[in-house]
XYZ file of C-alpha atoms in Angstrom:
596
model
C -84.298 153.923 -38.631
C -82.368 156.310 -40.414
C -80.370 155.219 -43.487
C -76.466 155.611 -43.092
C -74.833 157.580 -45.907
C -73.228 156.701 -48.546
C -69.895 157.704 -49.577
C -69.309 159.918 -52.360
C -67.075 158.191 -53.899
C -68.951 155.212 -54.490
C -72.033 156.928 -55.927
C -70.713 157.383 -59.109
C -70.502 152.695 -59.086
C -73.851 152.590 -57.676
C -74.949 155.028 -60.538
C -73.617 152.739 -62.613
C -74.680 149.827 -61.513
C -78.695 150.762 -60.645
C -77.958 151.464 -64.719
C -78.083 148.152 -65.940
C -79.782 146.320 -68.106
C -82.415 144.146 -66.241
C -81.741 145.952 -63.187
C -85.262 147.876 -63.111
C -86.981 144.699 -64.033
C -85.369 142.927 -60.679
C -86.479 145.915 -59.017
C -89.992 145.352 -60.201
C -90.088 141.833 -59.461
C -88.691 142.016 -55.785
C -91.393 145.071 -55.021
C -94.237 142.575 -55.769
C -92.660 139.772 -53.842
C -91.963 141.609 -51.061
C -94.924 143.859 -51.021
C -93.904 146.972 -50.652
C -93.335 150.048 -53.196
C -90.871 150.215 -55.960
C -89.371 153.224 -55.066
C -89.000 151.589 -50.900
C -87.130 148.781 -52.915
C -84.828 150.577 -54.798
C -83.898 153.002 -52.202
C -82.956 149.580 -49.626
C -80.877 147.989 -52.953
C -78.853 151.440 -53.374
C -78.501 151.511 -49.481
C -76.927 147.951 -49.564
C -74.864 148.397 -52.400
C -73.277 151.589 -50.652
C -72.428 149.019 -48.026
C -70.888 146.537 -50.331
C -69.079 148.374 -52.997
C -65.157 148.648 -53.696
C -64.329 152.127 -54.196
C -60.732 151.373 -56.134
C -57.634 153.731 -55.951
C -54.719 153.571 -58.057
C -52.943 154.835 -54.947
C -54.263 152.078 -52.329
C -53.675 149.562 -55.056
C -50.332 150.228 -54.919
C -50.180 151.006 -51.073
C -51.578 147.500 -51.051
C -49.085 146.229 -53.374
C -46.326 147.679 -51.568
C -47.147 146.088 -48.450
C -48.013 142.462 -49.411
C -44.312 142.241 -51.276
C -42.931 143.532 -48.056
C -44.565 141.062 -45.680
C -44.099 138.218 -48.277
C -40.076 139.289 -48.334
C -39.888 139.668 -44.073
C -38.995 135.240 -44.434
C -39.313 134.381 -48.482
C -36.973 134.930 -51.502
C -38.186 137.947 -53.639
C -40.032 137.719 -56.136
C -42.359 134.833 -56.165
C -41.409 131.984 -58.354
C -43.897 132.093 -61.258
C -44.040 131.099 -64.926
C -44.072 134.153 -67.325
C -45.981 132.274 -69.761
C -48.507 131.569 -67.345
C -49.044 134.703 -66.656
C -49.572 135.892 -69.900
C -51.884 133.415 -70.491
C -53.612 134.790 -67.550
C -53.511 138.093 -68.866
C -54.844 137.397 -72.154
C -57.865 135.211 -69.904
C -58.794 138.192 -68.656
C -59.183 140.170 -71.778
C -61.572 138.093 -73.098
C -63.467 136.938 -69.725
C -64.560 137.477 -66.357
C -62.531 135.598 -64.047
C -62.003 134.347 -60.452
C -58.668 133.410 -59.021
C -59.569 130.966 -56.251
C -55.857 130.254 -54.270
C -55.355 127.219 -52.478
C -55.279 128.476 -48.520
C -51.903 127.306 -46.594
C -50.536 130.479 -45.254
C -51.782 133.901 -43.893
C -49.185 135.197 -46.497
C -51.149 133.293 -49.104
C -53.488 136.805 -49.616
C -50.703 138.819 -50.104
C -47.946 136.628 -52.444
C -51.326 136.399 -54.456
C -51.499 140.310 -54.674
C -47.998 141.529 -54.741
C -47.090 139.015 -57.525
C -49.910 140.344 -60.006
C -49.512 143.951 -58.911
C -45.615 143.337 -59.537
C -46.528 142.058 -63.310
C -48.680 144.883 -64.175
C -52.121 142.776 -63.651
C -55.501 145.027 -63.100
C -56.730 145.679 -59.534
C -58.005 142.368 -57.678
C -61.689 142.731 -55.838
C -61.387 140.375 -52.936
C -63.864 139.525 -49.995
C -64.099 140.236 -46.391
C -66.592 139.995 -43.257
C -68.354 143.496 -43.145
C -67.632 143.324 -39.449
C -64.244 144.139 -40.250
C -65.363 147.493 -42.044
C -64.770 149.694 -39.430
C -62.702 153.081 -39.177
C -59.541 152.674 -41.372
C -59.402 149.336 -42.497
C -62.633 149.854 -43.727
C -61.937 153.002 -45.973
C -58.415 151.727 -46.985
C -59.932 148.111 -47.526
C -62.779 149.656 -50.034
C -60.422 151.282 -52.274
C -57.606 148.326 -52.227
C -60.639 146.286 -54.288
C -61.966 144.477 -51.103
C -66.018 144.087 -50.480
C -67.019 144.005 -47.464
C -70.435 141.498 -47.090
C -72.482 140.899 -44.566
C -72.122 137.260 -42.812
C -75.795 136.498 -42.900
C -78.221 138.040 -45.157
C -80.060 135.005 -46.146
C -83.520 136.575 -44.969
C -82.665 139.730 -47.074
C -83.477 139.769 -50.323
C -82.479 143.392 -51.266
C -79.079 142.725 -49.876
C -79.295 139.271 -52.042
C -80.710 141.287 -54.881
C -77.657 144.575 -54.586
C -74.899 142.081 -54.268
C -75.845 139.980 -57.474
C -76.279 143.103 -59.252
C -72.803 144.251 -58.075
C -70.930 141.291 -58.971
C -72.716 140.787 -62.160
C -71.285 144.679 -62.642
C -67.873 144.144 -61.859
C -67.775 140.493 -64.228
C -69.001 142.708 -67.138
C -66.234 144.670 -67.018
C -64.232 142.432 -66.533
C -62.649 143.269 -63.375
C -60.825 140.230 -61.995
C -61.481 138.770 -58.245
C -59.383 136.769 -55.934
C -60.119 134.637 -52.748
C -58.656 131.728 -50.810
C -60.622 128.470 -52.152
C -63.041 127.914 -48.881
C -62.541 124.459 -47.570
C -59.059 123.643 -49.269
C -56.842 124.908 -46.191
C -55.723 122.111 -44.672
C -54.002 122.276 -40.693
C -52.231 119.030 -42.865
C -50.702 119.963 -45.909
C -53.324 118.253 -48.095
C -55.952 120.071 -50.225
C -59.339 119.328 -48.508
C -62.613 118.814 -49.983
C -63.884 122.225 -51.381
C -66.767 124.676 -49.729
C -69.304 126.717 -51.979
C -69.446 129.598 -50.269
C -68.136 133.116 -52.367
C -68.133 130.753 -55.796
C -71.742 129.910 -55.495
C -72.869 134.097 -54.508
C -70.625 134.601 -57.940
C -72.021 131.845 -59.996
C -75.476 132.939 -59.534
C -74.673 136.621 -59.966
C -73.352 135.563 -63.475
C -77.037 133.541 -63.720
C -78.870 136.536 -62.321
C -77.459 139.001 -64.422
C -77.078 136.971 -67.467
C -73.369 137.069 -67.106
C -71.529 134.341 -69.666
C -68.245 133.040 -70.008
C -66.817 133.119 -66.546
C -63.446 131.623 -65.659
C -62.611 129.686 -62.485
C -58.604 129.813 -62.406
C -57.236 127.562 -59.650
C -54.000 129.052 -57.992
C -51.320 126.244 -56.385
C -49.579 128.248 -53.470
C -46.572 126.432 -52.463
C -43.716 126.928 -50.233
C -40.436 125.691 -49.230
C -41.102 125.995 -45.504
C -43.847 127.310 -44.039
C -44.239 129.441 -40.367
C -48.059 128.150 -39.579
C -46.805 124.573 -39.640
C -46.485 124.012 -35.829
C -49.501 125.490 -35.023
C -51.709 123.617 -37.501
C -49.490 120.363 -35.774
C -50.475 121.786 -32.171
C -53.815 122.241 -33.469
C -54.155 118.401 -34.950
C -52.384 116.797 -31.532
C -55.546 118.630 -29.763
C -54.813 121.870 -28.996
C -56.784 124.927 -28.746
C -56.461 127.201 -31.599
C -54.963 130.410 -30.872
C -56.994 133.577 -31.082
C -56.193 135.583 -33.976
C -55.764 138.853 -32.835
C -53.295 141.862 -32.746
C -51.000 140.573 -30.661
C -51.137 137.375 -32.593
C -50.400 138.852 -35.476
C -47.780 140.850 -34.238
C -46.124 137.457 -32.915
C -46.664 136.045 -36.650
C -44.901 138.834 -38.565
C -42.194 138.098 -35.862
C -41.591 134.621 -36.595
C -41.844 135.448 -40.479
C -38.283 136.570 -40.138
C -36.548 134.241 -40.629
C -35.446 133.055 -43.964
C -37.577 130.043 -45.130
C -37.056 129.296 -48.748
C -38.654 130.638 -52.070
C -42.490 130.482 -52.679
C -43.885 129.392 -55.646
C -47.506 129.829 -57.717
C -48.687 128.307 -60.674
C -52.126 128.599 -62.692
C -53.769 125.551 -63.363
C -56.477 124.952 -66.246
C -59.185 127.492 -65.410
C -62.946 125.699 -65.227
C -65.209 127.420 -67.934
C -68.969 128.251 -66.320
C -70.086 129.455 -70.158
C -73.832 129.169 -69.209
C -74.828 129.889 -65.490
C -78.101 129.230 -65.672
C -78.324 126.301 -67.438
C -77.026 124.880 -63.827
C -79.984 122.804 -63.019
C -79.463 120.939 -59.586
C -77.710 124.226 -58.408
C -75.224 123.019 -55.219
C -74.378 119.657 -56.776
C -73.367 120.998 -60.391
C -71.386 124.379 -58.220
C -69.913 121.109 -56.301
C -68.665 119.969 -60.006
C -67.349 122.988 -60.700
C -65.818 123.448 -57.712
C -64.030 120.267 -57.279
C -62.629 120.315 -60.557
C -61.148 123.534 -60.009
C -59.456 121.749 -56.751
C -58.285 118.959 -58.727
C -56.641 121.173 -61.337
C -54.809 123.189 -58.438
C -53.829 119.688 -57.342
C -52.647 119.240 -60.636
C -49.913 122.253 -60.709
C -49.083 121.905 -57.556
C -45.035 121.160 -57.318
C -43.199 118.995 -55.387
C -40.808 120.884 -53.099
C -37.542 119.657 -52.003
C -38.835 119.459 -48.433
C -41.773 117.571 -49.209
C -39.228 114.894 -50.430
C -37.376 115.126 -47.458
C -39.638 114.993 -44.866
C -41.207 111.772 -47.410
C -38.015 109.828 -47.192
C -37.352 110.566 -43.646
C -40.958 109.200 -42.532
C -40.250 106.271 -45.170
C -37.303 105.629 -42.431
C -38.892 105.748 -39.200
C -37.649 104.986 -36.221
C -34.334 105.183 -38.165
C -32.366 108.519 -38.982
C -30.790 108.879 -41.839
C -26.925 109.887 -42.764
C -26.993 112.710 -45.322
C -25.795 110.297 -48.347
C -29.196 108.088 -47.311
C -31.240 110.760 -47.468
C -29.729 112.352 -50.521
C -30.249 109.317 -52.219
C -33.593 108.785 -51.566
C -34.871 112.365 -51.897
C -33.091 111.977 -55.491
C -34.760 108.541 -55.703
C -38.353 110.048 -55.652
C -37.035 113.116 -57.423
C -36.187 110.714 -60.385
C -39.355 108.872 -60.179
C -41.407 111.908 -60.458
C -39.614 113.460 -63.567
C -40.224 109.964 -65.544
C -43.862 110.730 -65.108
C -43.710 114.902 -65.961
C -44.689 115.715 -62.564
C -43.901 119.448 -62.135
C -40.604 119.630 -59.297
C -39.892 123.296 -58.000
C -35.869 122.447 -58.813
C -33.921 120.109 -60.800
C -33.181 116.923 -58.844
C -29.368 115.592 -59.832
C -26.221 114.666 -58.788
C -25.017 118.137 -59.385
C -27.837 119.366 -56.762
C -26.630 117.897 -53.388
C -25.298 121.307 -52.353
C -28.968 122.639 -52.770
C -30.179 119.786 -51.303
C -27.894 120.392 -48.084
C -28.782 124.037 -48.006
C -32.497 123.359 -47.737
C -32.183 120.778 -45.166
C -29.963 123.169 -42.857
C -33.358 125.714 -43.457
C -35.553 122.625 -41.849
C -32.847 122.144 -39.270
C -32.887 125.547 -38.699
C -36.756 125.983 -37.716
C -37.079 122.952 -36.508
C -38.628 120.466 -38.957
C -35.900 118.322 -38.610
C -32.857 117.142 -36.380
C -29.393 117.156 -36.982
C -27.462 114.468 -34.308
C -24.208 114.978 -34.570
C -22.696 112.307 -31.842
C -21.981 109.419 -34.012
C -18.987 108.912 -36.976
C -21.510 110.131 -39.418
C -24.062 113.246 -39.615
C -27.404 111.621 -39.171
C -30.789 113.250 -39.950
C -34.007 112.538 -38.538
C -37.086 113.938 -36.259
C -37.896 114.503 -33.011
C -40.305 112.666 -31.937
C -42.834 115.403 -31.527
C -42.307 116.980 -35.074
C -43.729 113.956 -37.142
C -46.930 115.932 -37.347
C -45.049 118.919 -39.159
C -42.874 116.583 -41.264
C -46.238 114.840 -42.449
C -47.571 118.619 -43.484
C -44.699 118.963 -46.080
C -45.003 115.228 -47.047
C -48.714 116.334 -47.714
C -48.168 118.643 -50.086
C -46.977 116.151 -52.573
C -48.327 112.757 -51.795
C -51.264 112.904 -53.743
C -48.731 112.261 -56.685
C -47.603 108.835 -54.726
C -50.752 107.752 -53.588
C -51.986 105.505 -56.755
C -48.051 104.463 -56.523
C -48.527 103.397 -52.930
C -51.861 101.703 -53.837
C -50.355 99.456 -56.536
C -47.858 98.381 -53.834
C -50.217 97.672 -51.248
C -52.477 96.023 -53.999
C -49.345 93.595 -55.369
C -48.791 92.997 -51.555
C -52.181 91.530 -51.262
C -52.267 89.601 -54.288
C -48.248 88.151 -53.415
C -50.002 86.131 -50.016
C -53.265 85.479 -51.653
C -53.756 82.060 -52.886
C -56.679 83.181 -54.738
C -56.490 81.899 -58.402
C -58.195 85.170 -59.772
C -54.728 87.293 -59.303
C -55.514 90.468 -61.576
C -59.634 90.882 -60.428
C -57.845 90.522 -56.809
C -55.423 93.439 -57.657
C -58.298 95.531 -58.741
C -60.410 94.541 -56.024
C -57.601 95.714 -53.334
C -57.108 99.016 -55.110
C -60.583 99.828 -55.176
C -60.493 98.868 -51.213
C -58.142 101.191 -50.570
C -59.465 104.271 -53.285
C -62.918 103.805 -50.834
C -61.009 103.386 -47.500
C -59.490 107.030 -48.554
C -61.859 108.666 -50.496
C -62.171 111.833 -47.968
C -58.231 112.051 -47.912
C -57.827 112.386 -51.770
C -59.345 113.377 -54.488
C -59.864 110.469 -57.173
C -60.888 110.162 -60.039
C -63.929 107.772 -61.209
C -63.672 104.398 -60.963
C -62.794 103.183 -64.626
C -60.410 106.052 -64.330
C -59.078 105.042 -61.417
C -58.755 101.425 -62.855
C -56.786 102.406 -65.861
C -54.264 104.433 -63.861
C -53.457 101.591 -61.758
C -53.325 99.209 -64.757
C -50.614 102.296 -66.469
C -48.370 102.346 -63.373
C -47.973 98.539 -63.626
C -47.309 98.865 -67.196
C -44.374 101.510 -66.923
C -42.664 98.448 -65.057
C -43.695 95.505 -67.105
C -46.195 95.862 -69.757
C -47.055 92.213 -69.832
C -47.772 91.895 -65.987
C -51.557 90.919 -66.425
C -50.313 87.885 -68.691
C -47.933 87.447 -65.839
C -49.799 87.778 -62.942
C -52.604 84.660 -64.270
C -50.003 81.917 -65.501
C -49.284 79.093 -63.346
C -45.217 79.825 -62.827
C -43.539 82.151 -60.419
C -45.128 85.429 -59.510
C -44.139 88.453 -60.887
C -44.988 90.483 -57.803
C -41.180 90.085 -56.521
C -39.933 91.385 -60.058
C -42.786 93.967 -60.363
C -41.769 95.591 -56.875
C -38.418 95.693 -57.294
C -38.477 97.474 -60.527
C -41.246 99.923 -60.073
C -38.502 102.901 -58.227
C -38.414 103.463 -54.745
C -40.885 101.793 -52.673
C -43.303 104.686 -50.774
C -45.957 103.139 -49.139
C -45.017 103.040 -45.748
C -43.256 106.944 -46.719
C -47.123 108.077 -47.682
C -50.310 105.974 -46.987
C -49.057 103.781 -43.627
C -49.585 106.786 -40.786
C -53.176 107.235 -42.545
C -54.093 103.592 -42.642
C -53.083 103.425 -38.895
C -55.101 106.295 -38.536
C -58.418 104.688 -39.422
C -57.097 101.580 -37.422
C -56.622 103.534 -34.407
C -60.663 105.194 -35.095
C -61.671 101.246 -34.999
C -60.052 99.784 -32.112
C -61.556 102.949 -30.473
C -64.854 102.182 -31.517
C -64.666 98.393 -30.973
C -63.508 98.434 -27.303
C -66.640 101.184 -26.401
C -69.578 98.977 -28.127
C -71.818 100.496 -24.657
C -71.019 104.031 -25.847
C -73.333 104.927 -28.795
C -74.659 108.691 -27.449
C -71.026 110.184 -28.109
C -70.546 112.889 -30.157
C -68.454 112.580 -33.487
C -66.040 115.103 -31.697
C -65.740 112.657 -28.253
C -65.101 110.451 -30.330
C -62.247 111.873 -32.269
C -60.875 113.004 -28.357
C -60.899 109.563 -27.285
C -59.065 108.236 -30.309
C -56.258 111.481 -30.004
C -55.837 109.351 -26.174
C -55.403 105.975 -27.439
C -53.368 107.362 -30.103
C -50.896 108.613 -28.262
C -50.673 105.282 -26.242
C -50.528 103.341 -29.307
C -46.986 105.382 -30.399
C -45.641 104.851 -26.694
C -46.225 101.390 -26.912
C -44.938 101.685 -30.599
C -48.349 99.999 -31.959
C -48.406 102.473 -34.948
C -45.469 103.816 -36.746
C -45.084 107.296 -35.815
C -47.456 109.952 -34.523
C -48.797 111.862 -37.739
C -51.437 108.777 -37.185
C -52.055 111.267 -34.105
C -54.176 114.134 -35.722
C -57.606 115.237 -35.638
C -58.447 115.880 -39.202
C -57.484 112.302 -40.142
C -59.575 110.628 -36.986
C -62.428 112.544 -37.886
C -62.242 111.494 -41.515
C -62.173 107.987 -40.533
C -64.982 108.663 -38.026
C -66.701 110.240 -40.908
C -65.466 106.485 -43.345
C -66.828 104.210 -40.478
C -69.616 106.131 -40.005
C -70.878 105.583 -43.879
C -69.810 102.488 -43.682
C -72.488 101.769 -41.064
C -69.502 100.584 -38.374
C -69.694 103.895 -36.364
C -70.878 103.802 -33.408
C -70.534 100.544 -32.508
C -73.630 98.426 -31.689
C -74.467 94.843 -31.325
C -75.529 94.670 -34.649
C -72.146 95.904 -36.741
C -69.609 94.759 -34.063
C -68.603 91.516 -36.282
C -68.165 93.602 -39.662
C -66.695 96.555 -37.544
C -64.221 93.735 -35.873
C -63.310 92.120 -39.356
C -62.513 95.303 -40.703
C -60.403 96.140 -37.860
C -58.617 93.440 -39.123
C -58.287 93.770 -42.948
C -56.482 97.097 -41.625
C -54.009 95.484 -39.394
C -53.539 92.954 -42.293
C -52.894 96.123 -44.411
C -50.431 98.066 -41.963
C -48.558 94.895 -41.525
C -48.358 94.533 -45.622
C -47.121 98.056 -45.459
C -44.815 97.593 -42.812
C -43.514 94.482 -44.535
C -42.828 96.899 -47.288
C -40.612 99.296 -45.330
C -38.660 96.388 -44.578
C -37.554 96.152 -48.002
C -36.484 99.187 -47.814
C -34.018 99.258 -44.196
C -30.189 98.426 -44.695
């Protein structure tokens, strides 16, 4: 089969790169292994690498730049809110090392706030990724020299592909040119980062091992937005939808319902993960999986609460109830208050003073949608319809991993308040851990002891003696301890999960006889009875509705040996249907305390 050519423009990179120290000896090495000739090999490496290679152009880089600010300012606030310091400190990063800019994936405008941003601030050409299938004609040749490379989607079975892209990327780190790509497996269809994917990280991790490449830098990027177009189709998606196709007309649709204005977007650099030595990475995916999840958790870290997250929090807190605008106000500036005690990063100032920013984002989620503005009564009340609590829960996603060891505690002080259990404070710790395990594919925790002592700090912002407390003999502090520790979010954060995995367990209880059904008929039947459950108003609202969270509690049962059911795990499955119904009616006791 005759080779295709490659273009001129990238011989002068493949010159360079066939240049490289230890690249002869590779050569050498994969001739022997694969049998054939040295010259055979070398001419298959140079023909792959004139497949992969970014040919970069000052022009297309700024063609490129160009473009991304434009699409990012069709429904978003120009520029991008970001930190100057950070970005020196970026710049300075990159001086001194190779690094990778993984950004949390939330938008199809993600790619290009990333790109306009640094190209706006003067940062060196990023080399990004894409499927060689979409190499073809013009976005191929315009793609190349914008910094993307193209790779193949398979090429396990190849080693000289293996062998050329290594050598590429081991290039490109030693000079220190920069790459960017969405973190694979953190987009979430709602609003919470999910549990990270190798993929690009571990092809770049071993091309720093392969190529004796050292100090690379992992920088995590939190994307964040006010509002945020792709909402109701990841919520259509999660009720059970089909996805829609992503094609031309699709996209022509999307840039169509970008304009419209919906807030400011906002990107922040977290601490970048060092991978100093790549090959002393022994058990290869699980140490990559370190490295990868604590670059997630440090994006989680950054991340900002936005004003709309707040809102849609407070407003779920109410359900069924709307809210007048001085309820919601409060609230919003309730949590608002709560998180700026504990340095938790907000994307405004939350004060009195603020209300009329405050009003001005709500009429943006009125506007598109996210919420409802009834206007009948004496009073302006806000609330949902009944079919938006799946986009309302994406925005309260985006910030209630800061709430969640919050909502634990109050769950936790729940369960020890109608224990009669002597042992009060191993109870408390006992529940928490519960509920850490019951959730552990939601969020990302931290180890156990960890875990342990953040529960124990929360407690003591309120009352530092409460473990003195919480043993004696007189009256409980749990009353006290609740109604000091700032606004109660439980049944605002964790409830709609909980009745989630409740929903998974009924399912599975009532179909004992069922056992050969797929994880995915599974998660189908339990969308059904969902949706019965909120018209007979057995579960709180209908974010409990969704597919990732069924098949994560699938996914819980299922390791927990409950899933499917059988003869032999009905009674455990059965009482742990009930320590969850104990649980949602804890945290529905616990909204209660909340209603006027």
């Amino acid at each position: 089969m005759a080779r295709k050519a490659i273009p001129k423009a990238a011989k002068p990179i493949i010159k360079a790169v066939t240049a490289q120290e230890g690249f002869h000896n590779g050569i050498q090495s994969l001739a022997t292994s694969e049998g054939i000739s040295e010259a055979e090999v070398r001419a298959r490496v140079k023909q792959c690498l004139g497949e992969i290679v970014a040919i970069p152009s000052e022009r297309f880089r700024s063609f490129a730049g160009y473009i991304s600010k434009t699409m990012v300012s069709l429904g978003y606030e120009s520029p991008v809110i970001c930190d100057p310091k950070q970005l020196e400190s970026l710049r300075e990063l990159m001086k001194k090392h190779p690094v990778a800019l993984l950004w949390t994936h939330k938008s199809h405008v993600d790619g290009s706030a990333v790109i306009a941003t640094l190209h706006e601030n003067g940062f060196p050409m990023l080399h990004s990724f894409g499927g060689a299938n979409m190499a073809f004609a013009g976005v191929g040749y315009s793609g190349r020299r914008s910094g993307i490379i193209f790779i193949r989607r398979s090429f396990a079975d190849d080693n000289c592909y293996k062998f050329a892209l290594r050598q590429y990327l081991g290039y490109l780190m030693e000079k220190r040119s920069p790459f960017s790509w969405a973190f694979e497996g953190t987009r979430s269809r709602i609003g919470k980062l999910m549990p990270p994917r190798l993929g690009l990280l571990k092809y770049l991790v071993e091309s720093a091992a392969a190529t004796g490449t050292e100090g690379l830098r992992l920088v995590p990027v939190s994307l964040s937005y006010d509002l945020i177009s792709d909402v109701d189709d990841y919520a259509a998606e999660e009720s059970g939808s089909k996805k829609t196709q992503e094609n031309f007309s699709w996209f022509m649709s999307y840039l169509k319902r970008l304009r419209s204005p919906m807030g400011r977007i906002y990107m922040n650099f977290g601490e970048a993960v060092a991978v100093d030595a790549p090959k002393a990475l022994r058990n290869e995916d699980n140490d990559l999986y370190r490295l990868a999840f604590q670059v997630a958790v440090n994006a989680n870290r950054v991340t900002p609460i936005t004003m709309p997250a707040l809102v849609c929090m407070a407003l779920i807190g109410a359900l069924p109830r709307a809210l007048t605008m001085q309820q919601l106000s409060d609230q919003v500036l309730a949590l608002a208050a709560w998180a700026e005690e504990r340095d938790i990063t907000l994307t405004s100032s939350y004060s009195e003073a603020d209300r009329k920013q405050l009003e001005s984002v709500m009429e943006l989620m009125v506007r598109r949608g996210v919420i409802k503005r009834h206007e009948n009564g004496l009073e302006t009340m806000l609330g949902f319809n009944e079919q938006n609590h799946s986009a309302a829960a994406y925005y309260r996603n985006t910030a209630v991993h800061f709430f969640v060891n919050k909502a634990i505690v109050e769950l936790a002080l729940m369960r020890v308040a109608v224990s009669q259990r002597e042992d009060k404070q191993a109870l408390l710790y006992e529940e928490a851990r519960w509920i850490r395990n019951l959730l552990k594919h939601e969020f990302y925790f931290l180890p156990t002891d960890q875990f342990e002592q953040e529960i124990k700090t929360e407690i003591d912002k309120v009352d530092p003696k409460w473990e003195t407390a919480i043993t004696a003999d007189s009256e409980s502090p749990v009353p006290r301890i609740l109604a000091n520790t700032g606004p109660l979010v439980v049944h605002a954060t964790l409830l709609d999960i909980i009745e989630a995995y409740l929903i998974m367990a009924k399912v599975l209880e009532k179909n004992i006889s069922e056992e050969s059904k797929t994880k995915a008929e599974w998660v189908a039947m339990a969308l059904k009875f969902g949706q019965q459950a909120f018209l007979q108003r057995l579960i709180s609202s209908n974010a409990s509705i969704g597919r990732q969270v069924l098949d994560n509690a699938y996914r819980w049962l299922e390791g927990e040996g409950l899933a499917p059911a059988t003869q032999e795990n009905l009674e455990q499955l059965s009482k742990l249907r009930q320590r969850l119904e104990r649980t949602v009616r804890r945290g529905d006791l616990l909204r209660s305390f909340t209603a006027l």
